[in-house]
Short mmCIF file of C-alpha atoms in Angstrom, two decimals:
data_model
loop_
_atom_site.label_atom_id
_atom_site.label_comp_id
_atom_site.label_asym_id
_atom_site.label_seq_id
_atom_site.Cartn_x
_atom_site.Cartn_y
_atom_site.Cartn_z
CA UNK U 20 225.35 -46.98 -97.37
CA UNK U 21 229.34 -45.76 -97.37
CA UNK U 22 231.84 -48.53 -95.93
CA UNK U 23 233.14 -48.79 -92.62
CA UNK U 24 236.58 -47.53 -92.40
CA UNK U 25 238.12 -49.39 -89.89
CA UNK U 26 240.69 -47.93 -89.61
CA UNK U 27 244.28 -49.64 -88.70
CA UNK U 28 244.29 -52.53 -87.14
CA UNK U 29 247.06 -52.49 -84.45
CA UNK U 30 245.97 -54.97 -81.56
CA UNK U 31 246.75 -58.20 -82.88
CA UNK U 32 243.72 -60.86 -82.55
CA UNK U 33 245.04 -64.12 -79.79
CA UNK U 34 243.89 -67.37 -81.44
CA UNK U 35 241.04 -69.28 -80.36
CA UNK U 36 243.56 -71.83 -78.52
CA UNK U 37 244.04 -68.89 -76.32
CA UNK U 38 241.13 -67.85 -75.32
CA UNK U 39 240.54 -68.45 -71.81
CA UNK U 40 237.91 -65.77 -70.30
CA UNK U 41 235.54 -64.62 -72.52
CA UNK U 42 232.97 -61.45 -71.57
CA UNK U 43 230.12 -60.68 -73.00
CA UNK U 44 228.34 -57.14 -71.94
CA UNK U 45 224.37 -57.14 -73.04
CA UNK U 46 222.13 -60.02 -71.65
CA UNK U 47 219.44 -59.68 -73.87
CA UNK U 48 218.60 -62.40 -76.37
CA UNK U 49 221.99 -62.05 -78.88
CA UNK U 50 224.02 -62.03 -75.37
CA UNK U 51 222.10 -64.66 -73.71
CA UNK U 52 222.63 -66.30 -76.86
CA UNK U 53 225.86 -66.58 -77.25
CA UNK U 54 226.48 -67.18 -73.79
CA UNK U 55 224.68 -70.67 -74.40
CA UNK U 56 226.08 -71.23 -78.01
CA UNK U 57 229.60 -71.58 -76.82
CA UNK U 58 228.98 -73.45 -74.36
CA UNK U 59 227.18 -75.68 -76.75
CA UNK U 60 230.46 -75.19 -79.31
CA UNK U 61 232.73 -77.33 -76.14
CA UNK U 62 234.17 -73.86 -75.01
CA UNK U 63 235.33 -74.58 -71.64
CA UNK U 64 236.81 -71.82 -70.62
CA UNK U 65 234.98 -68.81 -68.55
CA UNK U 66 232.02 -66.58 -70.27
CA UNK U 67 230.52 -63.82 -67.48
CA UNK U 68 227.51 -62.40 -69.07
CA UNK U 69 226.56 -58.28 -67.85
CA UNK U 70 223.35 -57.42 -67.81
CA UNK U 71 221.81 -54.29 -66.49
CA UNK U 72 218.49 -56.04 -65.87
CA UNK U 73 217.14 -57.46 -63.02
CA UNK U 74 216.22 -60.96 -65.13
CA UNK U 75 218.12 -63.54 -67.40
CA UNK U 76 218.17 -62.99 -71.09
CA UNK U 77 214.60 -63.17 -72.58
CA UNK U 78 212.56 -62.55 -76.13
CA UNK U 79 211.61 -59.39 -76.67
CA UNK U 80 209.73 -59.78 -79.20
CA UNK U 81 206.48 -61.39 -77.45
CA UNK U 82 206.40 -57.81 -75.26
CA UNK U 83 204.23 -56.10 -77.60
CA UNK U 84 202.64 -58.87 -78.43
CA UNK U 85 201.18 -62.68 -76.53
CA UNK U 86 202.89 -60.96 -73.35
CA UNK U 87 201.41 -57.55 -73.31
CA UNK U 88 197.94 -59.83 -73.56
CA UNK U 89 198.46 -61.18 -70.89
CA UNK U 90 198.62 -64.42 -72.77
CA UNK U 91 202.36 -65.60 -71.77
CA UNK U 92 204.11 -64.87 -68.80
CA UNK U 93 207.77 -63.97 -67.73
CA UNK U 94 208.66 -67.40 -67.15
CA UNK U 95 207.71 -68.56 -70.85
CA UNK U 96 209.58 -65.23 -72.52
CA UNK U 97 213.32 -67.05 -70.77
CA UNK U 98 215.41 -68.16 -73.23
CA UNK U 99 216.78 -70.60 -70.75
CA UNK U 100 215.68 -71.26 -67.04
CA UNK U 101 217.29 -68.65 -65.26
CA UNK U 102 219.29 -71.81 -63.07
CA UNK U 103 220.45 -73.43 -65.87
CA UNK U 104 223.21 -70.31 -66.51
CA UNK U 105 225.07 -71.88 -63.11
CA UNK U 106 224.06 -75.04 -64.38
CA UNK U 107 226.48 -74.35 -67.63
CA UNK U 108 229.14 -72.58 -65.63
CA UNK U 109 228.11 -68.86 -67.13
CA UNK U 110 228.76 -66.75 -64.65
CA UNK U 111 225.72 -64.43 -64.99
CA UNK U 112 225.27 -61.19 -63.37
CA UNK U 113 222.14 -59.74 -63.42
CA UNK U 114 221.20 -55.62 -62.51
CA UNK U 115 224.77 -54.80 -63.19
CA UNK U 116 226.00 -52.11 -65.73
CA UNK U 117 229.54 -52.56 -67.27
CA UNK U 118 231.31 -48.64 -67.23
CA UNK U 119 234.36 -49.00 -68.73
CA UNK U 120 236.22 -51.42 -71.20
CA UNK U 121 240.55 -50.60 -70.96
CA UNK U 122 241.46 -52.49 -74.39
CA UNK U 123 245.36 -52.23 -73.30
CA UNK U 124 244.40 -54.17 -70.50
CA UNK U 125 242.00 -56.15 -71.20
CA UNK U 126 239.39 -55.32 -68.34
CA UNK U 127 236.03 -54.79 -67.91
CA UNK U 128 235.11 -51.79 -65.00
CA UNK U 129 231.72 -52.38 -63.68
CA UNK U 130 230.19 -50.31 -61.41
CA UNK U 131 231.31 -50.28 -57.84
CA UNK U 132 234.94 -50.40 -58.96
CA UNK U 133 235.30 -54.36 -59.66
CA UNK U 134 237.50 -54.75 -63.16
CA UNK U 135 237.12 -57.66 -65.14
CA UNK U 136 240.25 -59.51 -67.23
CA UNK U 137 239.14 -61.00 -70.52
CA UNK U 138 240.41 -62.24 -73.71
CA UNK U 139 237.23 -62.26 -75.82
CA UNK U 140 235.17 -59.27 -75.22
CA UNK U 141 231.35 -59.51 -77.01
CA UNK U 142 229.45 -56.37 -76.79
CA UNK U 143 225.81 -56.89 -76.99
CA UNK U 144 224.22 -53.77 -75.50
CA UNK U 145 221.56 -53.41 -77.70
CA UNK U 146 219.42 -50.13 -78.47
CA UNK U 147 218.14 -47.27 -76.44
CA UNK U 148 214.33 -46.33 -77.01
CA UNK U 149 214.08 -42.53 -78.37
CA UNK U 150 212.70 -40.70 -75.47
CA UNK U 151 209.69 -37.48 -76.80
CA UNK U 152 211.94 -34.29 -76.91
CA UNK U 153 208.67 -32.63 -75.43
CA UNK U 154 207.94 -30.76 -72.20
CA UNK U 155 205.91 -33.79 -69.88
CA UNK U 156 207.35 -36.53 -71.95
CA UNK U 157 208.30 -37.38 -67.92
CA UNK U 158 204.86 -37.10 -66.42
CA UNK U 159 203.18 -40.41 -64.86
CA UNK U 160 201.81 -42.46 -67.69
CA UNK U 161 203.89 -42.00 -70.43
CA UNK U 162 206.09 -45.00 -71.64
CA UNK U 163 209.11 -46.14 -73.32
CA UNK U 164 208.50 -49.78 -74.75
CA UNK U 165 211.76 -51.83 -74.98
CA UNK U 166 212.14 -53.97 -71.41
CA UNK U 167 209.95 -56.34 -69.20
CA UNK U 168 209.39 -53.85 -67.30
CA UNK U 169 208.19 -51.10 -69.37
CA UNK U 170 205.54 -54.04 -70.32
CA UNK U 171 204.47 -54.64 -66.59
CA UNK U 172 205.24 -51.06 -65.73
CA UNK U 173 201.20 -50.29 -68.84
CA UNK U 174 199.61 -53.26 -67.99
CA UNK U 175 197.75 -52.14 -65.01
CA UNK U 176 196.82 -49.22 -67.22
CA UNK U 177 195.62 -51.47 -69.91
CA UNK U 178 192.04 -52.28 -69.25
CA UNK U 179 188.98 -51.22 -71.62
CA UNK U 180 187.53 -47.65 -71.36
CA UNK U 181 191.20 -46.28 -70.99
CA UNK U 182 192.41 -43.54 -73.69
CA UNK U 183 195.74 -45.02 -75.16
CA UNK U 184 197.93 -42.44 -77.08
CA UNK U 185 200.59 -43.86 -78.81
CA UNK U 186 202.80 -41.59 -80.60
CA UNK U 187 205.11 -43.60 -83.60
CA UNK U 188 204.01 -45.59 -86.13
CA UNK U 189 206.18 -48.36 -86.29
CA UNK U 190 205.81 -52.12 -85.82
CA UNK U 191 206.04 -50.93 -82.13
CA UNK U 192 203.56 -48.66 -81.79
CA UNK U 193 201.10 -50.72 -83.83
CA UNK U 194 201.21 -53.60 -82.17
CA UNK U 195 200.80 -52.13 -79.15
CA UNK U 196 198.07 -50.54 -80.66
CA UNK U 197 196.26 -53.60 -81.58
CA UNK U 198 196.33 -54.94 -78.55
CA UNK U 199 194.75 -52.46 -76.88
CA UNK U 200 191.97 -52.15 -79.71
CA UNK U 201 192.05 -56.12 -78.08
CA UNK U 202 191.73 -55.01 -74.85
CA UNK U 203 188.99 -52.09 -75.32
CA UNK U 204 190.60 -49.36 -74.95
CA UNK U 205 190.21 -46.36 -76.94
CA UNK U 206 193.52 -45.99 -78.87
CA UNK U 207 194.83 -42.70 -81.14
CA UNK U 208 198.26 -43.14 -83.21
CA UNK U 209 199.80 -40.03 -84.00
CA UNK U 210 202.17 -40.54 -86.57
CA UNK U 211 204.75 -37.38 -88.01
CA UNK U 212 204.98 -38.89 -90.95
CA UNK U 213 202.19 -38.90 -93.69
CA UNK U 214 201.91 -43.29 -93.36
CA UNK U 215 202.41 -45.52 -91.13
CA UNK U 216 205.46 -48.07 -91.35
CA UNK U 217 207.02 -45.22 -93.06
CA UNK U 218 209.99 -46.59 -93.05
CA UNK U 219 209.64 -50.23 -93.24
CA UNK U 220 207.17 -50.82 -95.44
CA UNK U 221 206.14 -49.81 -99.50
CA UNK U 222 203.25 -47.50 -99.51
CA UNK U 223 200.85 -50.10 -100.21
CA UNK U 224 201.82 -52.31 -96.86
CA UNK U 225 201.19 -49.65 -95.18
CA UNK U 226 198.05 -48.83 -96.56
CA UNK U 227 196.75 -52.07 -95.97
CA UNK U 228 197.37 -51.78 -92.30
CA UNK U 229 196.31 -48.58 -92.19
CA UNK U 230 192.53 -49.91 -93.40
CA UNK U 231 193.18 -52.79 -90.64
CA UNK U 232 193.69 -51.05 -87.62
CA UNK U 233 190.83 -48.23 -88.61
CA UNK U 234 188.46 -51.26 -88.92
CA UNK U 235 189.53 -52.07 -86.18
CA UNK U 236 188.96 -48.84 -84.76
CA UNK U 237 191.73 -47.16 -84.10
CA UNK U 238 192.20 -43.38 -85.03
CA UNK U 239 195.67 -42.13 -86.67
CA UNK U 240 197.24 -38.35 -86.55
CA UNK U 241 199.10 -38.59 -90.01
CA UNK U 242 201.40 -35.92 -90.48
CA UNK U 243 200.79 -35.24 -87.00
CA UNK U 244 203.21 -33.04 -84.49
CA UNK U 245 203.28 -33.91 -81.23
CA UNK U 246 204.54 -30.85 -79.66
CA UNK U 247 203.95 -31.62 -75.66
CA UNK U 248 202.40 -33.05 -72.98
CA UNK U 249 199.52 -32.24 -71.32
CA UNK U 250 198.91 -33.04 -67.40
CA UNK U 251 200.10 -31.77 -63.67
CA UNK U 252 201.28 -34.73 -62.18
CA UNK U 253 199.87 -37.42 -64.90
CA UNK U 254 198.99 -37.01 -67.99
CA UNK U 255 196.24 -35.99 -69.40
CA UNK U 256 196.21 -34.93 -73.30
CA UNK U 257 199.03 -34.74 -75.78
CA UNK U 258 199.37 -31.04 -77.46
CA UNK U 259 199.66 -30.75 -81.02
CA UNK U 260 201.87 -28.44 -82.94
CA UNK U 261 199.02 -27.13 -84.67
CA UNK U 262 196.89 -26.07 -81.88
CA UNK U 263 194.50 -29.32 -81.20
CA UNK U 264 194.75 -31.30 -78.15
CA UNK U 265 194.17 -34.95 -77.11
CA UNK U 266 192.77 -36.44 -74.26
CA UNK U 267 194.47 -39.57 -73.04
CA UNK U 268 194.84 -41.56 -69.63
CA UNK U 269 198.21 -43.42 -71.14
CA UNK U 270 200.72 -42.11 -73.44
CA UNK U 271 203.06 -44.64 -75.52
CA UNK U 272 206.18 -44.01 -77.22
CA UNK U 273 207.14 -45.78 -80.12
CA UNK U 274 209.76 -43.37 -81.56
CA UNK U 275 212.47 -45.59 -82.44
CA UNK U 276 215.88 -46.66 -81.22
CA UNK U 277 219.15 -45.54 -80.98
CA UNK U 278 222.01 -47.85 -80.59
CA UNK U 279 223.63 -48.52 -77.18
CA UNK U 280 227.68 -47.56 -78.22
CA UNK U 281 228.51 -45.30 -74.72
CA UNK U 282 231.17 -47.65 -74.14
CA UNK U 283 233.11 -48.81 -77.30
CA UNK U 284 232.68 -45.03 -77.80
CA UNK U 285 234.46 -44.12 -74.43
CA UNK U 286 237.08 -47.20 -75.54
CA UNK U 287 237.72 -45.28 -78.82
CA UNK U 288 235.89 -48.26 -81.16
CA UNK U 289 234.96 -47.41 -84.50
CA UNK U 290 231.35 -46.12 -84.46
CA UNK U 291 229.19 -45.23 -87.70
CA UNK U 292 225.54 -46.72 -86.93
CA UNK U 293 226.19 -48.30 -84.10
CA UNK U 294 229.53 -50.41 -83.48
CA UNK U 295 230.89 -51.27 -87.05
CA UNK U 296 231.84 -54.90 -87.34
CA UNK U 297 233.03 -56.86 -89.83
CA UNK U 298 231.58 -60.58 -91.55
CA UNK U 299 232.43 -62.05 -88.61
CA UNK U 300 231.15 -59.69 -85.96
CA UNK U 301 235.07 -58.34 -84.77
CA UNK U 302 235.08 -54.53 -84.12
CA UNK U 303 238.37 -52.33 -84.79
CA UNK U 304 239.91 -54.12 -81.89
CA UNK U 305 239.79 -57.78 -82.92
CA UNK U 306 239.82 -59.61 -79.24
CA UNK U 307 235.81 -57.12 -79.11
CA UNK U 308 233.46 -58.22 -81.15
CA UNK U 309 229.86 -56.66 -81.44
CA UNK U 310 226.77 -58.16 -82.04
CA UNK U 311 222.58 -57.62 -82.25
CA UNK U 312 221.25 -54.17 -81.67
CA UNK U 313 224.20 -52.10 -81.14
CA UNK U 314 225.96 -53.07 -84.06
CA UNK U 315 225.83 -52.47 -87.84
CA UNK U 316 228.17 -55.04 -90.43
CA UNK U 317 228.03 -56.14 -94.18
CA UNK U 318 224.97 -57.21 -95.23
CA UNK U 319 225.95 -60.93 -97.30
CA UNK U 320 222.87 -60.96 -99.79
CA UNK U 321 223.09 -56.82 -100.68
CA UNK U 322 226.63 -56.37 -101.82
CA UNK U 323 228.73 -56.51 -98.96
CA UNK U 324 226.64 -52.97 -97.58
CA UNK U 325 226.77 -51.82 -94.13
CA UNK U 326 223.49 -52.30 -92.40
CA UNK U 327 222.47 -52.19 -88.48
CA UNK U 328 218.97 -54.73 -88.10
CA UNK U 329 217.17 -54.74 -84.98
CA UNK U 330 215.94 -57.86 -84.76
CA UNK U 331 215.66 -61.56 -83.02
CA UNK U 332 217.60 -62.92 -86.13
CA UNK U 333 220.34 -60.33 -86.01
CA UNK U 334 220.95 -61.27 -82.53
CA UNK U 335 220.95 -64.78 -83.36
CA UNK U 336 223.13 -64.94 -85.95
CA UNK U 337 225.38 -62.67 -84.17
CA UNK U 338 225.80 -65.34 -81.70
CA UNK U 339 225.99 -68.05 -84.13
CA UNK U 340 228.80 -66.58 -85.48
CA UNK U 341 230.54 -65.12 -82.42
CA UNK U 342 230.65 -68.43 -81.10
CA UNK U 343 231.48 -70.43 -84.07
CA UNK U 344 234.70 -67.72 -84.53
CA UNK U 345 235.54 -68.12 -81.13
CA UNK U 346 235.78 -71.87 -80.79
CA UNK U 347 237.23 -72.49 -84.66
CA UNK U 348 233.83 -74.24 -85.67
CA UNK U 349 232.89 -74.24 -88.96
CA UNK U 350 231.75 -70.73 -90.18
CA UNK U 351 227.76 -69.72 -89.62
CA UNK U 352 225.93 -69.72 -92.91
CA UNK U 353 224.58 -66.11 -92.82
CA UNK U 354 220.62 -66.48 -93.48
CA UNK U 355 218.72 -63.61 -95.55
CA UNK U 356 217.30 -61.22 -92.81
CA UNK U 357 213.98 -62.19 -91.47
CA UNK U 358 211.38 -60.13 -89.15
CA UNK U 359 208.07 -60.97 -88.13
CA UNK U 360 204.80 -58.79 -86.86
CA UNK U 361 201.51 -59.97 -85.08
CA UNK U 362 198.41 -57.59 -85.34
CA UNK U 363 195.39 -58.83 -84.56
CA UNK U 364 194.98 -62.18 -86.30
CA UNK U 365 196.98 -60.79 -88.89
CA UNK U 366 200.30 -62.79 -89.03
CA UNK U 367 203.48 -60.51 -91.01
CA UNK U 368 205.96 -62.24 -91.84
CA UNK U 369 209.20 -60.64 -93.74
CA UNK U 370 212.33 -61.76 -95.65
CA UNK U 371 215.27 -58.92 -97.08
CA UNK U 372 216.05 -55.45 -96.91
CA UNK U 373 213.38 -53.78 -99.27
CA UNK U 374 214.76 -50.10 -99.15
CA UNK U 375 216.10 -49.34 -102.97
CA UNK U 376 213.28 -51.81 -104.30
CA UNK U 377 212.43 -50.11 -107.89
CA UNK U 378 209.25 -52.25 -108.25
CA UNK U 379 206.67 -54.26 -106.20
CA UNK U 380 204.65 -57.39 -107.52
CA UNK U 381 201.67 -58.61 -105.04
CA UNK U 382 200.49 -62.42 -105.09
CA UNK U 383 197.37 -62.76 -103.61
CA UNK U 384 195.13 -59.95 -102.93
CA UNK U 385 194.82 -57.82 -99.79
CA UNK U 386 191.16 -57.92 -99.04
CA UNK U 387 191.25 -61.24 -98.22
CA UNK U 388 193.66 -60.94 -95.59
CA UNK U 389 196.53 -62.85 -97.25
CA UNK U 390 198.62 -62.14 -99.78
CA UNK U 391 202.58 -61.49 -100.64
CA UNK U 392 204.07 -58.49 -101.71
CA UNK U 393 207.65 -59.11 -103.14
CA UNK U 394 210.22 -56.17 -104.26
CA UNK U 395 212.86 -56.24 -106.60
CA UNK U 396 215.10 -54.14 -107.81
CA UNK U 397 215.82 -55.04 -111.79
CA UNK U 398 214.79 -58.11 -112.21
CA UNK U 399 216.31 -59.01 -108.52
CA UNK U 400 214.04 -60.17 -105.74
CA UNK U 401 215.28 -58.34 -102.56
CA UNK U 402 212.58 -58.41 -99.81
CA UNK U 403 208.53 -59.78 -98.98
CA UNK U 404 206.25 -58.91 -96.90
CA UNK U 405 203.86 -61.83 -96.62
CA UNK U 406 200.65 -61.55 -94.27
CA UNK U 407 199.34 -64.45 -93.74
CA UNK U 408 201.40 -66.21 -96.20
CA UNK U 409 204.36 -68.24 -94.73
CA UNK U 410 204.63 -70.26 -98.35
CA UNK U 411 205.74 -67.01 -100.03
CA UNK U 412 207.49 -65.45 -97.08
CA UNK U 413 209.96 -68.78 -96.28
CA UNK U 414 209.91 -69.45 -100.42
CA UNK U 415 211.19 -65.97 -100.74
CA UNK U 416 213.54 -65.85 -98.25
CA UNK U 417 215.36 -68.91 -99.30
CA UNK U 418 215.49 -68.01 -102.83
CA UNK U 419 217.08 -64.57 -101.60
CA UNK U 420 219.05 -66.75 -99.66
CA UNK U 421 220.69 -68.13 -102.19
CA UNK U 422 220.90 -65.48 -105.10
CA UNK U 423 217.93 -66.46 -107.43
CA UNK U 424 214.59 -64.55 -108.58
CA UNK U 425 211.51 -65.19 -110.24
CA UNK U 426 210.54 -62.57 -112.40
CA UNK U 427 207.44 -60.51 -111.11
CA UNK U 428 205.26 -61.04 -113.84
CA UNK U 429 205.76 -64.73 -113.10
CA UNK U 430 205.41 -64.93 -109.56
CA UNK U 431 201.88 -63.42 -109.23
CA UNK U 432 200.16 -65.99 -111.01
CA UNK U 433 199.12 -68.29 -108.07
CA UNK U 434 197.95 -71.34 -110.63
CA UNK U 435 201.63 -72.12 -110.18
CA UNK U 436 202.34 -73.66 -106.19
CA UNK U 437 204.46 -71.49 -104.62
CA UNK U 438 206.73 -74.58 -104.11
CA UNK U 439 206.77 -75.12 -107.64
CA UNK U 440 208.09 -71.48 -108.27
CA UNK U 441 210.85 -71.55 -106.28
CA UNK U 442 211.66 -75.03 -107.45
CA UNK U 443 211.66 -73.50 -111.21
CA UNK U 444 214.11 -70.68 -110.16
CA UNK U 445 217.34 -69.67 -111.22
CA UNK Y 9 204.79 -83.85 -65.90
CA UNK Y 10 204.56 -84.84 -69.65
CA UNK Y 11 208.26 -86.95 -70.43
CA UNK Y 12 209.05 -86.68 -73.81
CA UNK Y 13 212.51 -88.25 -75.74
CA UNK Y 14 214.44 -85.97 -78.18
CA UNK Y 15 216.11 -88.02 -81.00
CA UNK Y 16 218.99 -86.39 -82.65
CA UNK Y 17 220.33 -87.27 -85.93
CA UNK Y 18 223.18 -89.17 -84.83
CA UNK Y 19 221.42 -91.37 -82.56
CA UNK Y 20 221.55 -89.28 -78.97
CA UNK Y 21 218.59 -89.80 -77.21
CA UNK Y 22 217.20 -86.19 -74.28
CA UNK Y 23 214.66 -86.86 -72.35
CA UNK Y 24 212.95 -83.92 -71.10
CA UNK Y 25 210.05 -83.47 -68.60
CA UNK Y 26 207.94 -80.62 -69.32
CA UNK Y 27 204.41 -79.16 -67.97
CA UNK Y 28 201.76 -79.37 -69.96
CA UNK Y 29 200.97 -76.64 -72.25
CA UNK Y 30 204.44 -75.98 -72.44
CA UNK Y 31 205.01 -76.53 -76.30
CA UNK Y 32 207.64 -79.43 -77.90
CA UNK Y 33 209.77 -76.95 -78.86
CA UNK Y 34 210.02 -75.08 -75.43
CA UNK Y 35 210.18 -78.27 -73.91
CA UNK Y 36 213.65 -79.01 -75.89
CA UNK Y 37 215.06 -75.37 -75.72
CA UNK Y 38 215.13 -74.94 -72.26
CA UNK Y 39 216.69 -78.15 -71.99
CA UNK Y 40 219.05 -76.79 -74.40
CA UNK Y 41 218.28 -79.92 -76.97
CA UNK Y 42 221.30 -79.55 -79.98
CA UNK Y 43 219.36 -79.27 -82.73
CA UNK Y 44 215.92 -76.91 -81.98
CA UNK Y 45 217.47 -73.83 -82.62
CA UNK Y 46 213.55 -72.12 -82.40
CA UNK Y 47 215.03 -68.85 -83.75
CA UNK Y 48 211.99 -67.15 -83.73
CA UNK Y 49 210.69 -68.81 -79.84
CA UNK Y 50 208.03 -70.20 -81.53
CA UNK Y 51 206.38 -67.14 -83.38
CA UNK Y 52 206.09 -69.69 -86.51
CA UNK Y 53 208.71 -67.91 -88.35
CA UNK Y 54 211.40 -69.46 -88.65
CA UNK Y 55 211.03 -73.54 -89.38
CA UNK Y 56 214.48 -74.43 -87.12
CA UNK Y 57 212.22 -76.77 -85.02
CA UNK Y 58 211.51 -79.53 -87.64
CA UNK Y 59 210.60 -82.90 -85.87
CA UNK Y 60 209.56 -86.20 -87.03
CA UNK Y 61 207.09 -87.46 -84.61
CA UNK Y 62 207.33 -91.09 -83.91
CA UNK Y 63 204.19 -93.13 -85.81
CA UNK Y 64 202.44 -94.20 -82.98
CA UNK Y 65 202.27 -90.50 -81.21
CA UNK Y 66 201.12 -88.84 -84.80
CA UNK Y 67 197.06 -89.80 -83.99
CA UNK Y 68 197.86 -87.88 -80.66
CA UNK Y 69 199.97 -84.92 -81.92
CA UNK Y 70 196.78 -84.20 -83.96
CA UNK Y 71 197.93 -82.86 -87.76
CA UNK Y 72 199.70 -79.91 -89.42
CA UNK Y 73 197.45 -76.78 -89.34
CA UNK Y 74 197.56 -74.84 -92.89
CA UNK Y 75 199.89 -72.29 -91.58
CA UNK Y 76 202.31 -75.10 -90.55
CA UNK Y 77 202.25 -76.55 -93.05
CA UNK Y 78 203.37 -74.00 -95.65
CA UNK Y 79 206.25 -73.86 -93.45
CA UNK Y 80 206.73 -77.05 -93.78
CA UNK Y 81 206.97 -77.03 -97.66
CA UNK Y 82 209.81 -75.39 -97.28
CA UNK Y 83 211.67 -77.42 -94.59
CA UNK Y 84 214.53 -79.53 -95.53
CA UNK Y 85 214.00 -83.16 -95.62
CA UNK Y 86 210.19 -83.27 -94.82
CA UNK Y 87 208.46 -86.72 -94.37
CA UNK Y 88 204.91 -87.41 -94.02
CA UNK Y 89 205.96 -87.28 -90.20
CA UNK Y 90 207.04 -84.06 -89.97
CA UNK Y 91 205.89 -81.01 -87.73
CA UNK Y 92 206.98 -77.45 -86.30
CA UNK Y 93 207.61 -78.47 -82.83
CA UNK Y 94 206.67 -74.97 -81.93
CA UNK Y 95 202.94 -76.35 -82.72
CA UNK Y 96 202.92 -78.87 -80.39
CA UNK Y 97 201.34 -78.25 -77.29
CA UNK Y 98 201.88 -80.43 -74.47
CA UNK Y 99 198.96 -82.18 -72.98
CA UNK Y 100 198.76 -85.06 -70.71
CA UNK Y 101 197.75 -88.04 -73.23
CA UNK Y 102 201.40 -87.13 -75.06
CA UNK Y 103 203.76 -88.59 -71.55
CA UNK Y 104 205.69 -90.47 -73.84
CA UNK Y 105 205.73 -88.72 -76.80
CA UNK Y 106 209.05 -89.65 -78.99
CA UNK Y 107 210.28 -87.28 -81.72
CA UNK Y 108 213.39 -87.70 -84.32
CA UNK Y 109 215.54 -84.38 -85.45
CA UNK Y 110 216.51 -83.60 -89.07
CA UNK Y 111 219.56 -83.97 -90.84
CA UNK Y 112 219.04 -80.59 -91.11
CA UNK Y 113 219.69 -79.06 -87.82
CA UNK Y 114 222.71 -81.31 -87.10
#
């Protein structure tokens, strides 16, 4: 990946003790955590948290898992009780859209025209789910999946016997498919690639999840090209490019996201697959920071190559980094990236970034539904996909974080406990 | 509602009341008890909600599952009474529970 060109820095960053007013745009996990962590770090000035959604910051990962299954209430998804923002003297503005950033005047304009001044600004604007570029994509019963409102809109149709078509076999699509099967829906997953999870894991691990979903009754159309969504007012099916047609009561698209960079673009910040930020999450304007899904930043454990991560780890880490920088506290020690996915009774835990691996080693066997795939680049361990193997996951994460490795012919030896192997690694 | 006392590594105490069914982690996070980050929100993916259960409460909190135990194997400063607080669900029996936080989460 290219190294970002940050361009000349004309502006001078205000110093920590000159920062009296911080505005955070975006009240997802990254924005919510930033507000909270600034207070925890002792910041006494004004904090304004602007969010487009009507609710206080909440965790998104359970939306496609326990929440959709009906096992978690919205109240339990909230990062903090809604009342806490007032108690912590955080001005939380729900259902408010920021429409303009005036960098020279250091002001944010919100819908309605009000202008809010800042000393430091944090962009945590997240990402937008991609819309299906198809005729019929706006019919009733066709859904995107990003927010609690999206999940709430789907839930009434998540009843046994309904026909669901999931378009896109990434983690969101497969998690939704798993929930739907558990609730007794008929599920077909349509994916343009020849295998699921093509962007996020190896063919071997993808094959494992394909088999698992197939066994659970999910039908797959791989290499399938959706051509149009059929229906009059409400969806009745999905037409494929090869002329085939799949009947549907509802369609959920999980075809990836686009970083939300509109505001940053309009005010001229550097953009390259998200708002470009440095290791301190600073953008090309030193008084503006960008964190979470909307930002790309150097990956400390991967030769500082620039990447944009969509994950809880990335959201929380951005918040920790920014809170540290803005309050002059000791810098946050960056973690190796981590992710997880729950499907049926499988817990997939991922550490590191697997892109660029040249071989993979397995500890345990897939048939036992408990194994870990370790990805290597040369003799260096760069990532792990662990299925029902938390020890292997945490062990590998620790190794990646500390730049250590275990040779692939040794890591597969199950007669040696993972803990022992990690202790002996160099 | 059960009352839980969290004792930070520096000795500072936080007493929190939380409803039955919530976890010891959730109760801490919702009341901003420092030292319990619980980044993953209770998905047993991050091991940042490690606590020491006061020994007299161990019979009532039960034992760590094998999943949790495997995570604890790689946590810092693990003791016999170490637990991940996201895996301890509050019951009326746990009213009065005392947990301490490890140095690494200070």
